[in-house]
Short mmCIF file of C-alpha atoms in Angstrom, two decimals:
data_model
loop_
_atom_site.label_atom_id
_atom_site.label_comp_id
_atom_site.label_asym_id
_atom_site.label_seq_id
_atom_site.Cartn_x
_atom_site.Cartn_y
_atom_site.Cartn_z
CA UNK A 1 60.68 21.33 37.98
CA UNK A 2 62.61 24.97 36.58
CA UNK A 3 65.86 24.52 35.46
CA UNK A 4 68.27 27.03 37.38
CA UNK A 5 71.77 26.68 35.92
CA UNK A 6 74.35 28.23 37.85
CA UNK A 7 77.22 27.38 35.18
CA UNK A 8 78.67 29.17 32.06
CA UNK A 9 77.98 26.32 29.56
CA UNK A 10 75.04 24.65 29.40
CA UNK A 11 73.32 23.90 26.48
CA UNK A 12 70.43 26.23 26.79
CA UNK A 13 71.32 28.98 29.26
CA UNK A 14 74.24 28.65 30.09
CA UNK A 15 76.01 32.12 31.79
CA UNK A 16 73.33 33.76 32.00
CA UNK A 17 71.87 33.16 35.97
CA UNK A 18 75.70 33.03 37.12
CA UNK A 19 75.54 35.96 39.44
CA UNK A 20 72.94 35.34 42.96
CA UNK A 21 70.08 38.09 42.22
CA UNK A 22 69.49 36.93 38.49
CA UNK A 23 69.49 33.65 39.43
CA UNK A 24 66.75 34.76 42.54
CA UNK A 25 64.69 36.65 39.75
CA UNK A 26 64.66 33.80 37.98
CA UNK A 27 63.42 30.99 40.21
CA UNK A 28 60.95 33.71 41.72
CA UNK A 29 59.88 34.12 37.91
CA UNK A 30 59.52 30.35 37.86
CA UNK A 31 57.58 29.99 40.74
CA UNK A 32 55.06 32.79 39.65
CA UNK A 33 54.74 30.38 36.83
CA UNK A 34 54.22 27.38 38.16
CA UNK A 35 57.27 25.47 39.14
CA UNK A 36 56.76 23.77 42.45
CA UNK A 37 60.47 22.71 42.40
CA UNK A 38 63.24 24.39 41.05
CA UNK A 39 66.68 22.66 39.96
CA UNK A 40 69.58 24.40 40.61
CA UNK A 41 72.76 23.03 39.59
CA UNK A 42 76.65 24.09 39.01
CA UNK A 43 78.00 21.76 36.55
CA UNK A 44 76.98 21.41 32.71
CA UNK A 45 75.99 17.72 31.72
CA UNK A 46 75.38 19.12 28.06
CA UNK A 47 76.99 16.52 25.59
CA UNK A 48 81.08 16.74 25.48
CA UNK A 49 80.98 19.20 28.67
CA UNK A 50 83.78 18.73 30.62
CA UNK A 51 83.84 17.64 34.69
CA UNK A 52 83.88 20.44 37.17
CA UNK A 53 85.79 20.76 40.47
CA UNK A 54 83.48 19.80 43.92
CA UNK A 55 84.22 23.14 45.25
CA UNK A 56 83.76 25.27 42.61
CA UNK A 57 80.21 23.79 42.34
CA UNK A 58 79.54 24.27 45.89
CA UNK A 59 80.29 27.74 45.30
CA UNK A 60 77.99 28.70 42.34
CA UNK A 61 74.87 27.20 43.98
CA UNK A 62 75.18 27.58 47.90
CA UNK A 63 74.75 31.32 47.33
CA UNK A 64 71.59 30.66 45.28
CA UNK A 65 69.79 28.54 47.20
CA UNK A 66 70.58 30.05 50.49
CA UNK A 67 69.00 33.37 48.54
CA UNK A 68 65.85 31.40 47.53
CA UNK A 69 65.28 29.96 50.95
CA UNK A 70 65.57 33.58 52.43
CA UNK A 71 63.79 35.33 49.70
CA UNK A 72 61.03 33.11 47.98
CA UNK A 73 57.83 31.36 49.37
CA UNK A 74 59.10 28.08 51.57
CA UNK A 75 56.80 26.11 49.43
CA UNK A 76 59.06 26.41 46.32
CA UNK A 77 60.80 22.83 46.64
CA UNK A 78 65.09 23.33 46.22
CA UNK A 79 66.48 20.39 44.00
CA UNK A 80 70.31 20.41 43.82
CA UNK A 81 71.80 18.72 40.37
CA UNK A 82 74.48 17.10 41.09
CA UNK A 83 76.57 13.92 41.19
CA UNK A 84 78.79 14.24 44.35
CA UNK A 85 77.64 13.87 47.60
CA UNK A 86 79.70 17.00 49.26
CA UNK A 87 77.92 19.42 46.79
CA UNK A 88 74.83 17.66 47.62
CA UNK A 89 75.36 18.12 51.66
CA UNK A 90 76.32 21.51 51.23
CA UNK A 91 73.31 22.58 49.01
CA UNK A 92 70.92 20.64 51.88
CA UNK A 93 72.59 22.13 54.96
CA UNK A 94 72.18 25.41 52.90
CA UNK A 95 67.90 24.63 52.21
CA UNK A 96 68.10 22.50 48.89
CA UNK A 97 65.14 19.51 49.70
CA UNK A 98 66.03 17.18 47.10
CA UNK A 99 68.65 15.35 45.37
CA UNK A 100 69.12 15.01 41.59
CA UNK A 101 72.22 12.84 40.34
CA UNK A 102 72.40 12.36 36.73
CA UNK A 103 75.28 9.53 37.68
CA UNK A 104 72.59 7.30 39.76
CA UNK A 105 74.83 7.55 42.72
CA UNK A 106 77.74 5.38 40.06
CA UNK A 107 79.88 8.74 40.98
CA UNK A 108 79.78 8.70 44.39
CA UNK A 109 77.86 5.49 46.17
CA UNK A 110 77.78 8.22 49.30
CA UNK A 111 75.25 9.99 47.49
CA UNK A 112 72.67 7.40 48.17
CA UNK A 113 73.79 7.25 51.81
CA UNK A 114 73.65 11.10 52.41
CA UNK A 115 69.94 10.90 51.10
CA UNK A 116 69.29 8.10 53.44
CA UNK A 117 70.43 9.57 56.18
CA UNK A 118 68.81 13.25 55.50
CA UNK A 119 65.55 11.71 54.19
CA UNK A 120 65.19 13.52 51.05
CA UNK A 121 64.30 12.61 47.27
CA UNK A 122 67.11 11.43 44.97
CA UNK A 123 66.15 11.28 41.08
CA UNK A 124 68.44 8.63 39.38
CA UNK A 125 68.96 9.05 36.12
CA UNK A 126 70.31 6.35 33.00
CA UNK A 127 72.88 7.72 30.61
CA UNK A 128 75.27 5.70 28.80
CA UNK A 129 78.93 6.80 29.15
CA UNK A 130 79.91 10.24 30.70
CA UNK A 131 78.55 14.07 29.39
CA UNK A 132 82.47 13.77 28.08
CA UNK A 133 81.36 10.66 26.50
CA UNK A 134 78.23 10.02 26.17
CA UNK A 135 77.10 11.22 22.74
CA UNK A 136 80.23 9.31 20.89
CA UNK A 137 78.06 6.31 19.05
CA UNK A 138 75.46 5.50 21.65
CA UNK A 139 74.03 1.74 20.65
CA UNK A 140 71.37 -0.21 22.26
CA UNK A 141 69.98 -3.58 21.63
CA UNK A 142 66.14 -2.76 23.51
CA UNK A 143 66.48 0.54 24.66
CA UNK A 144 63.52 0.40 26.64
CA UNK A 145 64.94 -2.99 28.60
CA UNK A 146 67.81 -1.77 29.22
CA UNK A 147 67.09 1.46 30.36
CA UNK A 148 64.83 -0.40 32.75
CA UNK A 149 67.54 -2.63 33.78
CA UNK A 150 70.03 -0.49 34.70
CA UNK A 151 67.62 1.36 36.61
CA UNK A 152 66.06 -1.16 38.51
CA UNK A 153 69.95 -2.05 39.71
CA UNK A 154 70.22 1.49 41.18
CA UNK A 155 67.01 1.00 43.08
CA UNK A 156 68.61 -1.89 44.37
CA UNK A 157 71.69 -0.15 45.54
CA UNK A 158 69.85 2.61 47.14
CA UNK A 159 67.20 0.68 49.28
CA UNK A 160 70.28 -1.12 49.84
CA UNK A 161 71.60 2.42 51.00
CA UNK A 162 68.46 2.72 53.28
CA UNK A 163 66.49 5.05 51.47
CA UNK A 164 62.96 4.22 51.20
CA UNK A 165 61.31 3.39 48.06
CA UNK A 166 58.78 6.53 47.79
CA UNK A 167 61.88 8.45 47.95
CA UNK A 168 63.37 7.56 44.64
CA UNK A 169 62.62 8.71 41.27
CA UNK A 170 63.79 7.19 38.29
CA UNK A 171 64.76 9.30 35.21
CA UNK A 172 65.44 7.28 31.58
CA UNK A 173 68.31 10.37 30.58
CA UNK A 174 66.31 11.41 27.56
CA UNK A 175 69.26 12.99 25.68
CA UNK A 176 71.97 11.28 27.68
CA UNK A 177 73.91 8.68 25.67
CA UNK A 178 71.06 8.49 23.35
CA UNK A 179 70.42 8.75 19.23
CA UNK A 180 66.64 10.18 18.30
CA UNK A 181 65.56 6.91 17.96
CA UNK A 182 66.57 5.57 21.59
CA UNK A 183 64.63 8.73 22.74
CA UNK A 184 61.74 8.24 20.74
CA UNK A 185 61.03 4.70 21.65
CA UNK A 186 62.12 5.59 25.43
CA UNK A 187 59.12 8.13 25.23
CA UNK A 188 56.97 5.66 23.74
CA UNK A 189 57.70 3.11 26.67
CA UNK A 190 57.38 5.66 29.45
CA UNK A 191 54.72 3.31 30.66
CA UNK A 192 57.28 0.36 31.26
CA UNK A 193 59.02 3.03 33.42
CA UNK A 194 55.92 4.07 35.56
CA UNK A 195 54.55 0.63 36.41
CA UNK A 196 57.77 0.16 38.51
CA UNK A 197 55.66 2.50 41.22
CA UNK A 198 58.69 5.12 41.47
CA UNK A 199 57.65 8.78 40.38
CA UNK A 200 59.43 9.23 37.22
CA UNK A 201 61.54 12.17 35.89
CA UNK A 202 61.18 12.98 32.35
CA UNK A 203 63.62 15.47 31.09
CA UNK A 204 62.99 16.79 27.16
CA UNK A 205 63.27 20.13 27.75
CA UNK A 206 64.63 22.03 24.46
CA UNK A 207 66.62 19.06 23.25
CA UNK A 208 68.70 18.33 19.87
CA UNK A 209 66.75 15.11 19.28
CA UNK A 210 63.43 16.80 18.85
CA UNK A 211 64.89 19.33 16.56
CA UNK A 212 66.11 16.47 14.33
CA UNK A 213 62.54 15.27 14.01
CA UNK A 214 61.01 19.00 13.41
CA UNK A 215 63.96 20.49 11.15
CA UNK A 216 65.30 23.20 13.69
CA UNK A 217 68.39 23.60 15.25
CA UNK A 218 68.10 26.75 17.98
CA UNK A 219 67.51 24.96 21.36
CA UNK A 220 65.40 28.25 22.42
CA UNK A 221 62.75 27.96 19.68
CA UNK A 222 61.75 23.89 20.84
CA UNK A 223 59.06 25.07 23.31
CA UNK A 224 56.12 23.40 20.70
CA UNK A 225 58.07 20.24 20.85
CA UNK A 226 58.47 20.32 24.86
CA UNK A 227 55.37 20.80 25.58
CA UNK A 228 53.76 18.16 23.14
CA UNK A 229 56.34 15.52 25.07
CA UNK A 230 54.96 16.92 28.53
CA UNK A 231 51.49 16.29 27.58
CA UNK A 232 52.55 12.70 26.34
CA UNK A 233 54.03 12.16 29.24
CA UNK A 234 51.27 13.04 31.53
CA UNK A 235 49.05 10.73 29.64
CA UNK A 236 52.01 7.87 30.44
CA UNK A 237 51.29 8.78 33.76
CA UNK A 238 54.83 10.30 34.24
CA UNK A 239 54.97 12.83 37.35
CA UNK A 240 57.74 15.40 37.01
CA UNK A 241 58.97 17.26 34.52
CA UNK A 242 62.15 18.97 34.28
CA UNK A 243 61.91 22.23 31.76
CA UNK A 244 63.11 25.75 31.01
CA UNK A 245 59.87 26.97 29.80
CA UNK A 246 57.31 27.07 33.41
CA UNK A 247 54.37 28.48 32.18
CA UNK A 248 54.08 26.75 28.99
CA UNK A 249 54.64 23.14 30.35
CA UNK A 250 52.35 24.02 33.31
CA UNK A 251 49.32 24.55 30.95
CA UNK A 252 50.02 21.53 28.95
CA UNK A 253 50.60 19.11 32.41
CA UNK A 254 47.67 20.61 33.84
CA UNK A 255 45.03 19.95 31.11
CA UNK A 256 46.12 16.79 29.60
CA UNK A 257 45.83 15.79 33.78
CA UNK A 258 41.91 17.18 33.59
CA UNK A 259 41.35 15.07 30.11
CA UNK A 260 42.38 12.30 31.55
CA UNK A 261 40.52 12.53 35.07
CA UNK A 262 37.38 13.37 32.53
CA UNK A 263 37.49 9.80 30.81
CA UNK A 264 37.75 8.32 34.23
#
């Protein structure tokens, strides 16, 4: 899964695929590399970002995807990254094939409905607190349980919603409302995660915690670190990955998936 911000702030790239053909050139870019989905959204989640307004969301990414769909191979999977259910309906009605709400559907319960009813994907994702919020003294008892917990409740709600179970992947927020130690021992329980039978999400891409544990600070020069948690993760048997870097995390997906179907 490419990440395809269409907002001004984000942590990584944010301004830079604002405008409809750099954004195309860049999920085409992706694609050539390797992404089978690409993740568009219009609203920052980076720690301390601030909310943005429904229709100013729908207008940064309807353009995009609507210039994907027309341009790029139909095979390139749309995922729209949001938390609000009219964003969501307009991105799907516009060619977007799958939901990704960072809020679990606690924003807006008609998330989970809208998937339902359109039969698509919805990731659900843990963070603790808001992207306002969320990185002001994060604490956790078992970060591993509870993670777990609160995502097996938002299963709940959305079979309760009506959408079937091989339609929802779970996401543990890696980053969201988390110190480096919640993240490290989320990554070492990835397993606990997996054995629930839902695809999981794992999102590392680039983050602040790894650069606490290898001494840098420049988002842009973690690819070494993303890719070693992409490997891990493969071998935890997790089965998307959300990144900024295709080609790199492509190559390290693919062949830690061949060493592991060797020892079989």
């Amino acid at each position: 899964m490419g990440i395809l911000n269409a907002t001004p702030d984000s942590f990584s790239d944010g301004g830079q695929f604002l405008e409809v053909g750099r954004a195309l050139a860049q999920a085409a870019r992706m694609a050539d590399e390797g992404a089978d989905i690409v993740d568009i959204g219009g609203e920052s989640t980076r720690p301390g970002a601030d909310p943005v307004p429904v229709a100013v969301q729908i207008e940064r990414v309807v353009p995009i995807i609507r210039a994907i769909r027309k341009k790029l191979s139909p095979e390139l999977a749309i995922s729209i990254d949001t938390t609000w259910s009219a964003v969501a309906e307009a991105a799907l009605d516009a060619g977007a094939d799958m939901i990704n709400d960072v809020s679990a559907g606690r924003d807006d319960p008609g998330i989970l409905a809208l998937a339902a009813h359109r039969n698509v994907p919805i990731a659900l994702m843990h963070m603790q607190g808001t992207p306002k919020t969320m990185q002001e003294n994060p604490g956790y008892g078992d970060v591993v349980a509870e993670v777990l917990g609160f995502l097996e409740t938002r299963v709940e709600a959305a079979l309760t919603a009506g959408i079937p179970p091989e339609n929802i992947i779970l996401d543990p927020g890696i980053g969201f409302g988390k110190r480096r130690e919640d993240n490290l021992k989320l990554l070492a329980g990835l397993g606990r995660l997996v054995a629930t039978g839902h695809t999981v999400l794992l999102g590392t891409s680039r983050k602040r915690f790894m650069g606490a544990v290898c001494g840098e600070t420049q988002p842009d020069r973690l690819l070494g670190a993303t890719v070693a948690t992409t490997a891990w993760g493969v071998a935890q048997g997790v089965g998307m990955f959300r990144v900024h870097d295709v080609r790199e995390n492509r190559q390290a997906a693919d062949v830690a998936a061949a060493i592991l179907a060797a020892g079989i």
